[in-house]
PDB file of C-alpha atoms in Angstrom:
ATOM      1  CA  UNK G   1      19.015 -35.491-273.739  1.00 73.00           C
ATOM      2  CA  UNK G   2      18.430 -31.855-274.743  1.00 77.00           C
ATOM      3  CA  UNK G   3      14.776 -32.209-273.820  1.00 76.00           C
ATOM      4  CA  UNK G   4      15.700 -33.559-270.359  1.00 75.00           C
ATOM      5  CA  UNK G   5      18.154 -30.695-269.769  1.00 80.00           C
ATOM      6  CA  UNK G   6      15.535 -28.149-270.810  1.00 75.00           C
ATOM      7  CA  UNK G   7      12.982 -29.752-268.512  1.00 71.00           C
ATOM      8  CA  UNK G   8      15.410 -29.801-265.550  1.00 80.00           C
ATOM      9  CA  UNK G   9      16.363 -26.174-266.194  1.00 80.00           C
ATOM     10  CA  UNK G  10      12.710 -25.127-266.372  1.00 79.00           C
ATOM     11  CA  UNK G  11      11.710 -27.031-263.216  1.00 73.00           C
ATOM     12  CA  UNK G  12      14.752 -25.715-261.322  1.00 79.00           C
ATOM     13  CA  UNK G  13      14.010 -22.142-262.408  1.00 74.00           C
ATOM     14  CA  UNK G  14      10.353 -22.454-261.432  1.00 74.00           C
ATOM     15  CA  UNK G  15      11.258 -23.963-258.042  1.00 72.00           C
ATOM     16  CA  UNK G  16      13.828 -21.218-257.406  1.00 74.00           C
ATOM     17  CA  UNK G  17      11.300 -18.531-258.268  1.00 72.00           C
ATOM     18  CA  UNK G  18       8.695 -20.111-255.980  1.00 74.00           C
ATOM     19  CA  UNK G  19      11.146 -20.379-253.089  1.00 69.00           C
ATOM     20  CA  UNK G  20      12.217 -16.765-253.702  1.00 73.00           C
ATOM     21  CA  UNK G  21       8.630 -15.543-253.587  1.00 71.00           C
ATOM     22  CA  UNK G  22       7.937 -17.495-250.375  1.00 69.00           C
ATOM     23  CA  UNK G  23      11.105 -16.266-248.640  1.00 70.00           C
ATOM     24  CA  UNK G  24      10.434 -12.715-249.804  1.00 72.00           C
ATOM     25  CA  UNK G  25       6.906 -12.915-248.436  1.00 71.00           C
ATOM     26  CA  UNK G  26       8.126 -14.166-245.063  1.00 70.00           C
ATOM     27  CA  UNK G  27      10.813 -11.479-244.811  1.00 65.00           C
ATOM     28  CA  UNK G  28       8.358  -8.760-245.837  1.00 70.00           C
ATOM     29  CA  UNK G  29       5.772  -9.995-243.344  1.00 69.00           C
ATOM     30  CA  UNK G  30       8.312  -9.992-240.504  1.00 71.00           C
ATOM     31  CA  UNK G  31       9.407  -6.490-241.426  1.00 70.00           C
ATOM     32  CA  UNK G  32       5.814  -5.279-241.494  1.00 75.00           C
ATOM     33  CA  UNK G  33       5.091  -6.954-238.149  1.00 72.00           C
ATOM     34  CA  UNK G  34       8.159  -5.296-236.608  1.00 79.00           C
ATOM     35  CA  UNK G  35       7.165  -1.888-237.992  1.00 84.00           C
ATOM     36  CA  UNK G  36       3.585  -2.302-236.730  1.00 88.00           C
ATOM     37  CA  UNK G  37       4.838  -3.266-233.262  1.00 87.00           C
ATOM     38  CA  UNK G  38       7.227  -0.299-233.175  1.00 89.00           C
ATOM     39  CA  UNK G  39       4.439   2.058-234.263  1.00 93.00           C
ATOM     40  CA  UNK G  40       2.149   0.707-231.527  1.00 93.00           C
ATOM     41  CA  UNK G  41       4.904   1.138-228.937  1.00 94.00           C
ATOM     42  CA  UNK G  42       5.460   4.742-229.988  1.00 94.00           C
ATOM     43  CA  UNK G  43       1.731   5.552-229.718  1.00 95.00           C
ATOM     44  CA  UNK G  44       1.503   3.945-226.265  1.00 95.00           C
ATOM     45  CA  UNK G  45       4.666   5.726-225.067  1.00 96.00           C
ATOM     46  CA  UNK G  46       3.380   9.077-226.301  1.00 95.00           C
ATOM     47  CA  UNK G  47       0.049   8.517-224.597  1.00 96.00           C
ATOM     48  CA  UNK G  48       1.667   7.606-221.271  1.00 96.00           C
ATOM     49  CA  UNK G  49       3.987  10.607-221.247  1.00 95.00           C
ATOM     50  CA  UNK G  50       1.166  12.899-222.366  1.00 94.00           C
ATOM     51  CA  UNK G  51      -1.074  11.846-219.479  1.00 95.00           C
ATOM     52  CA  UNK G  52       1.791  12.217-217.047  1.00 94.00           C
ATOM     53  CA  UNK G  53       2.617  15.726-218.252  1.00 93.00           C
ATOM     54  CA  UNK G  54      -1.046  16.732-218.109  1.00 93.00           C
ATOM     55  CA  UNK G  55      -1.763  15.595-214.581  1.00 93.00           C
ATOM     56  CA  UNK G  56       1.487  16.985-213.178  1.00 93.00           C
ATOM     57  CA  UNK G  57       0.654  20.360-214.693  1.00 93.00           C
ATOM     58  CA  UNK G  58      -2.924  20.191-213.359  1.00 95.00           C
ATOM     59  CA  UNK G  59      -1.593  19.556-209.851  1.00 95.00           C
ATOM     60  CA  UNK G  60       1.098  22.232-210.142  1.00 94.00           C
ATOM     61  CA  UNK G  61      -1.465  24.809-211.312  1.00 95.00           C
ATOM     62  CA  UNK G  62      -3.765  23.848-208.432  1.00 96.00           C
ATOM     63  CA  UNK G  63      -0.976  24.618-205.954  1.00 96.00           C
ATOM     64  CA  UNK G  64      -0.076  27.881-207.685  1.00 95.00           C
ATOM     65  CA  UNK G  65      -3.713  29.016-207.843  1.00 96.00           C
ATOM     66  CA  UNK G  66      -4.769  27.708-204.387  1.00 96.00           C
ATOM     67  CA  UNK G  67      -7.606  25.662-205.888  1.00 96.00           C
ATOM     68  CA  UNK G  68      -8.790  22.073-206.069  1.00 94.00           C
ATOM     69  CA  UNK G  69      -8.206  19.746-209.008  1.00 93.00           C
ATOM     70  CA  UNK G  70      -9.402  16.496-210.535  1.00 92.00           C
ATOM     71  CA  UNK G  71      -8.027  14.028-213.064  1.00 91.00           C
ATOM     72  CA  UNK G  72      -9.315  10.954-214.928  1.00 90.00           C
ATOM     73  CA  UNK G  73      -7.319   8.310-213.071  1.00 92.00           C
ATOM     74  CA  UNK G  74      -9.172   5.523-214.867  1.00 94.00           C
ATOM     75  CA  UNK G  75      -7.599   6.698-218.130  1.00 93.00           C
ATOM     76  CA  UNK G  76      -4.150   6.836-216.465  1.00 93.00           C
ATOM     77  CA  UNK G  77      -4.603   3.223-215.348  1.00 92.00           C
ATOM     78  CA  UNK G  78      -5.790   2.227-218.816  1.00 93.00           C
ATOM     79  CA  UNK G  79      -2.767   3.778-220.526  1.00 94.00           C
ATOM     80  CA  UNK G  80      -0.440   1.966-218.109  1.00 92.00           C
ATOM     81  CA  UNK G  81      -2.154  -1.271-219.102  1.00 92.00           C
ATOM     82  CA  UNK G  82      -1.811  -0.480-222.829  1.00 92.00           C
ATOM     83  CA  UNK G  83       1.899   0.207-222.428  1.00 94.00           C
ATOM     84  CA  UNK G  84       2.410  -3.032-220.508  1.00 90.00           C
ATOM     85  CA  UNK G  85       0.759  -4.913-223.363  1.00 91.00           C
ATOM     86  CA  UNK G  86       3.077  -3.644-226.101  1.00 92.00           C
ATOM     87  CA  UNK G  87       6.311  -2.635-224.319  1.00 94.00           C
ATOM     88  CA  UNK G  88       9.406  -4.839-224.248  1.00 95.00           C
ATOM     89  CA  UNK G  89      10.372  -6.209-220.817  1.00 95.00           C
ATOM     90  CA  UNK G  90      12.991  -3.497-220.149  1.00 95.00           C
ATOM     91  CA  UNK G  91      10.484  -0.715-220.784  1.00 96.00           C
ATOM     92  CA  UNK G  92       7.754  -2.465-218.804  1.00 95.00           C
ATOM     93  CA  UNK G  93      10.153  -2.681-215.851  1.00 96.00           C
ATOM     94  CA  UNK G  94      10.883   1.040-216.097  1.00 96.00           C
ATOM     95  CA  UNK G  95       7.150   1.761-216.373  1.00 96.00           C
ATOM     96  CA  UNK G  96       6.692  -0.122-213.095  1.00 95.00           C
ATOM     97  CA  UNK G  97       9.448   1.887-211.396  1.00 96.00           C
ATOM     98  CA  UNK G  98       8.084   5.106-212.879  1.00 96.00           C
ATOM     99  CA  UNK G  99       4.584   4.255-211.639  1.00 94.00           C
ATOM    100  CA  UNK G 100       5.924   3.760-208.112  1.00 96.00           C
ATOM    101  CA  UNK G 101       7.711   7.123-208.299  1.00 96.00           C
ATOM    102  CA  UNK G 102       4.515   8.760-209.570  1.00 96.00           C
ATOM    103  CA  UNK G 103       2.635   7.259-206.629  1.00 96.00           C
ATOM    104  CA  UNK G 104       5.155   8.689-204.132  1.00 97.00           C
ATOM    105  CA  UNK G 105       5.007  12.043-205.973  1.00 96.00           C
ATOM    106  CA  UNK G 106       1.213  12.044-205.660  1.00 96.00           C
ATOM    107  CA  UNK G 107       1.541  11.312-201.939  1.00 96.00           C
ATOM    108  CA  UNK G 108       3.727  14.406-201.515  1.00 96.00           C
ATOM    109  CA  UNK G 109       1.811  16.843-203.708  1.00 95.00           C
ATOM    110  CA  UNK G 110      -1.775  15.601-203.789  1.00 93.00           C
ATOM    111  CA  UNK G 111      -2.657  13.188-201.004  1.00 93.00           C
ATOM    112  CA  UNK G 112      -0.761  14.654-198.041  1.00 93.00           C
ATOM    113  CA  UNK G 113      -1.384  18.341-198.774  1.00 94.00           C
ATOM    114  CA  UNK G 114      -4.358  20.445-199.749  1.00 95.00           C
ATOM    115  CA  UNK G 115      -3.543  22.930-202.530  1.00 95.00           C
ATOM    116  CA  UNK G 116      -6.407  25.160-201.367  1.00 95.00           C
ATOM    117  CA  UNK G 117      -5.388  25.428-197.678  1.00 95.00           C
ATOM    118  CA  UNK G 118      -1.692  24.512-197.668  1.00 95.00           C
ATOM    119  CA  UNK G 119      -0.344  24.788-201.213  1.00 96.00           C
ATOM    120  CA  UNK G 120       3.251  23.958-201.988  1.00 96.00           C
ATOM    121  CA  UNK G 121       5.506  26.709-203.243  1.00 94.00           C
ATOM    122  CA  UNK G 122       7.497  26.376-206.467  1.00 92.00           C
ATOM    123  CA  UNK G 123      10.634  25.113-204.699  1.00 94.00           C
ATOM    124  CA  UNK G 124       8.697  22.675-202.493  1.00 95.00           C
ATOM    125  CA  UNK G 125       6.917  21.298-205.547  1.00 94.00           C
ATOM    126  CA  UNK G 126      10.216  20.901-207.403  1.00 92.00           C
ATOM    127  CA  UNK G 127      11.741  19.068-204.427  1.00 94.00           C
ATOM    128  CA  UNK G 128       8.707  16.779-204.191  1.00 94.00           C
ATOM    129  CA  UNK G 129       9.033  15.952-207.887  1.00 93.00           C
ATOM    130  CA  UNK G 130      12.794  15.269-207.993  1.00 93.00           C
ATOM    131  CA  UNK G 131      12.476  11.468-207.742  1.00 95.00           C
ATOM    132  CA  UNK G 132       9.745  11.169-210.383  1.00 95.00           C
ATOM    133  CA  UNK G 133      11.680  13.497-212.707  1.00 93.00           C
ATOM    134  CA  UNK G 134      14.668  11.143-212.564  1.00 94.00           C
ATOM    135  CA  UNK G 135      12.391   8.136-213.086  1.00 95.00           C
ATOM    136  CA  UNK G 136      10.952   9.925-216.126  1.00 94.00           C
ATOM    137  CA  UNK G 137      14.429  10.245-217.674  1.00 94.00           C
ATOM    138  CA  UNK G 138      15.147   6.550-217.094  1.00 96.00           C
ATOM    139  CA  UNK G 139      11.799   5.613-218.626  1.00 96.00           C
ATOM    140  CA  UNK G 140      12.225   7.873-221.650  1.00 95.00           C
ATOM    141  CA  UNK G 141      15.702   6.458-222.273  1.00 95.00           C
ATOM    142  CA  UNK G 142      14.376   2.876-222.083  1.00 96.00           C
ATOM    143  CA  UNK G 143      11.640   3.858-224.535  1.00 95.00           C
ATOM    144  CA  UNK G 144      14.177   5.444-226.889  1.00 94.00           C
ATOM    145  CA  UNK G 145      16.320   2.282-226.806  1.00 94.00           C
ATOM    146  CA  UNK G 146      13.313   0.088-227.530  1.00 93.00           C
ATOM    147  CA  UNK G 147      12.449   2.130-230.608  1.00 91.00           C
ATOM    148  CA  UNK G 148      15.942   1.643-232.046  1.00 88.00           C
ATOM    149  CA  UNK G 149      17.641   4.048-234.376  1.00 80.00           C
ATOM    150  CA  UNK G 150      20.708   4.561-232.194  1.00 85.00           C
ATOM    151  CA  UNK G 151      19.232   7.422-230.185  1.00 83.00           C
ATOM    152  CA  UNK G 152      21.575   8.702-227.502  1.00 87.00           C
ATOM    153  CA  UNK G 153      20.443   8.695-223.890  1.00 86.00           C
ATOM    154  CA  UNK G 154      19.060  11.913-222.452  1.00 84.00           C
ATOM    155  CA  UNK G 155      20.583  13.350-219.290  1.00 84.00           C
ATOM    156  CA  UNK G 156      17.737  15.787-218.634  1.00 79.00           C
ATOM    157  CA  UNK G 157      13.957  15.759-218.534  1.00 73.00           C
ATOM    158  CA  UNK G 158      11.637  17.565-220.864  1.00 75.00           C
ATOM    159  CA  UNK G 159       8.015  18.195-219.967  1.00 68.00           C
ATOM    160  CA  UNK G 160       6.060  17.446-216.877  1.00 64.00           C
ATOM    161  CA  UNK G 161       6.125  20.077-214.178  1.00 61.00           C
ATOM    162  CA  UNK G 162       9.643  19.613-212.911  1.00 63.00           C
ATOM    163  CA  UNK G 163      11.565  22.237-214.782  1.00 53.00           C
ATOM    164  CA  UNK G 164      10.016  25.367-213.361  1.00 46.00           C
ATOM    165  CA  UNK G 165      10.196  28.368-215.665  1.00 40.00           C
ATOM    166  CA  UNK G 166      12.737  26.813-218.048  1.00 40.00           C
ATOM    167  CA  UNK G 167      11.763  24.281-220.735  1.00 39.00           C
ATOM    168  CA  UNK G 168      13.859  21.432-219.350  1.00 47.00           C
ATOM    169  CA  UNK G 169      15.777  20.418-216.302  1.00 47.00           C
ATOM    170  CA  UNK G 170      19.014  18.682-215.572  1.00 44.00           C
ATOM    171  CA  UNK G 171      19.747  15.696-213.414  1.00 42.00           C
TER     172      UNK G 171
END
């Protein structure tokens, strides 16, 4: 009887240890997958906002300096595609809305006017960018929510060309 009890105890202990290792491996793998996904989202979000800030500043400088401009729109399209691949549905929806606002912004400041012949003044540029600035705040807040960590929503924009001489603007 003692031998049977020892055998049962040994088998039960070994089975418990095996199950523990398997469960631990699954939990660790899920945690690593979540962290990898979050890291990829952050990189894609940074890239999108970086491109946006760059081309808005290029266009704003063109108007201020009465000169032409150019931008790599293929890369802008590619970064939108990368974000759509990794972003949660809420963020992807905001990216779509943001993209539409960017398109209307480009109509007002790049397609319908010539910065060499008829440049926009500072106030006209700011007015033309009001909608896209608000879309930027909504997008950034969706991105912040998707990354977790309990970040509070922003009520102002940072970056881009919307703030004029100050470092940020207010809605």
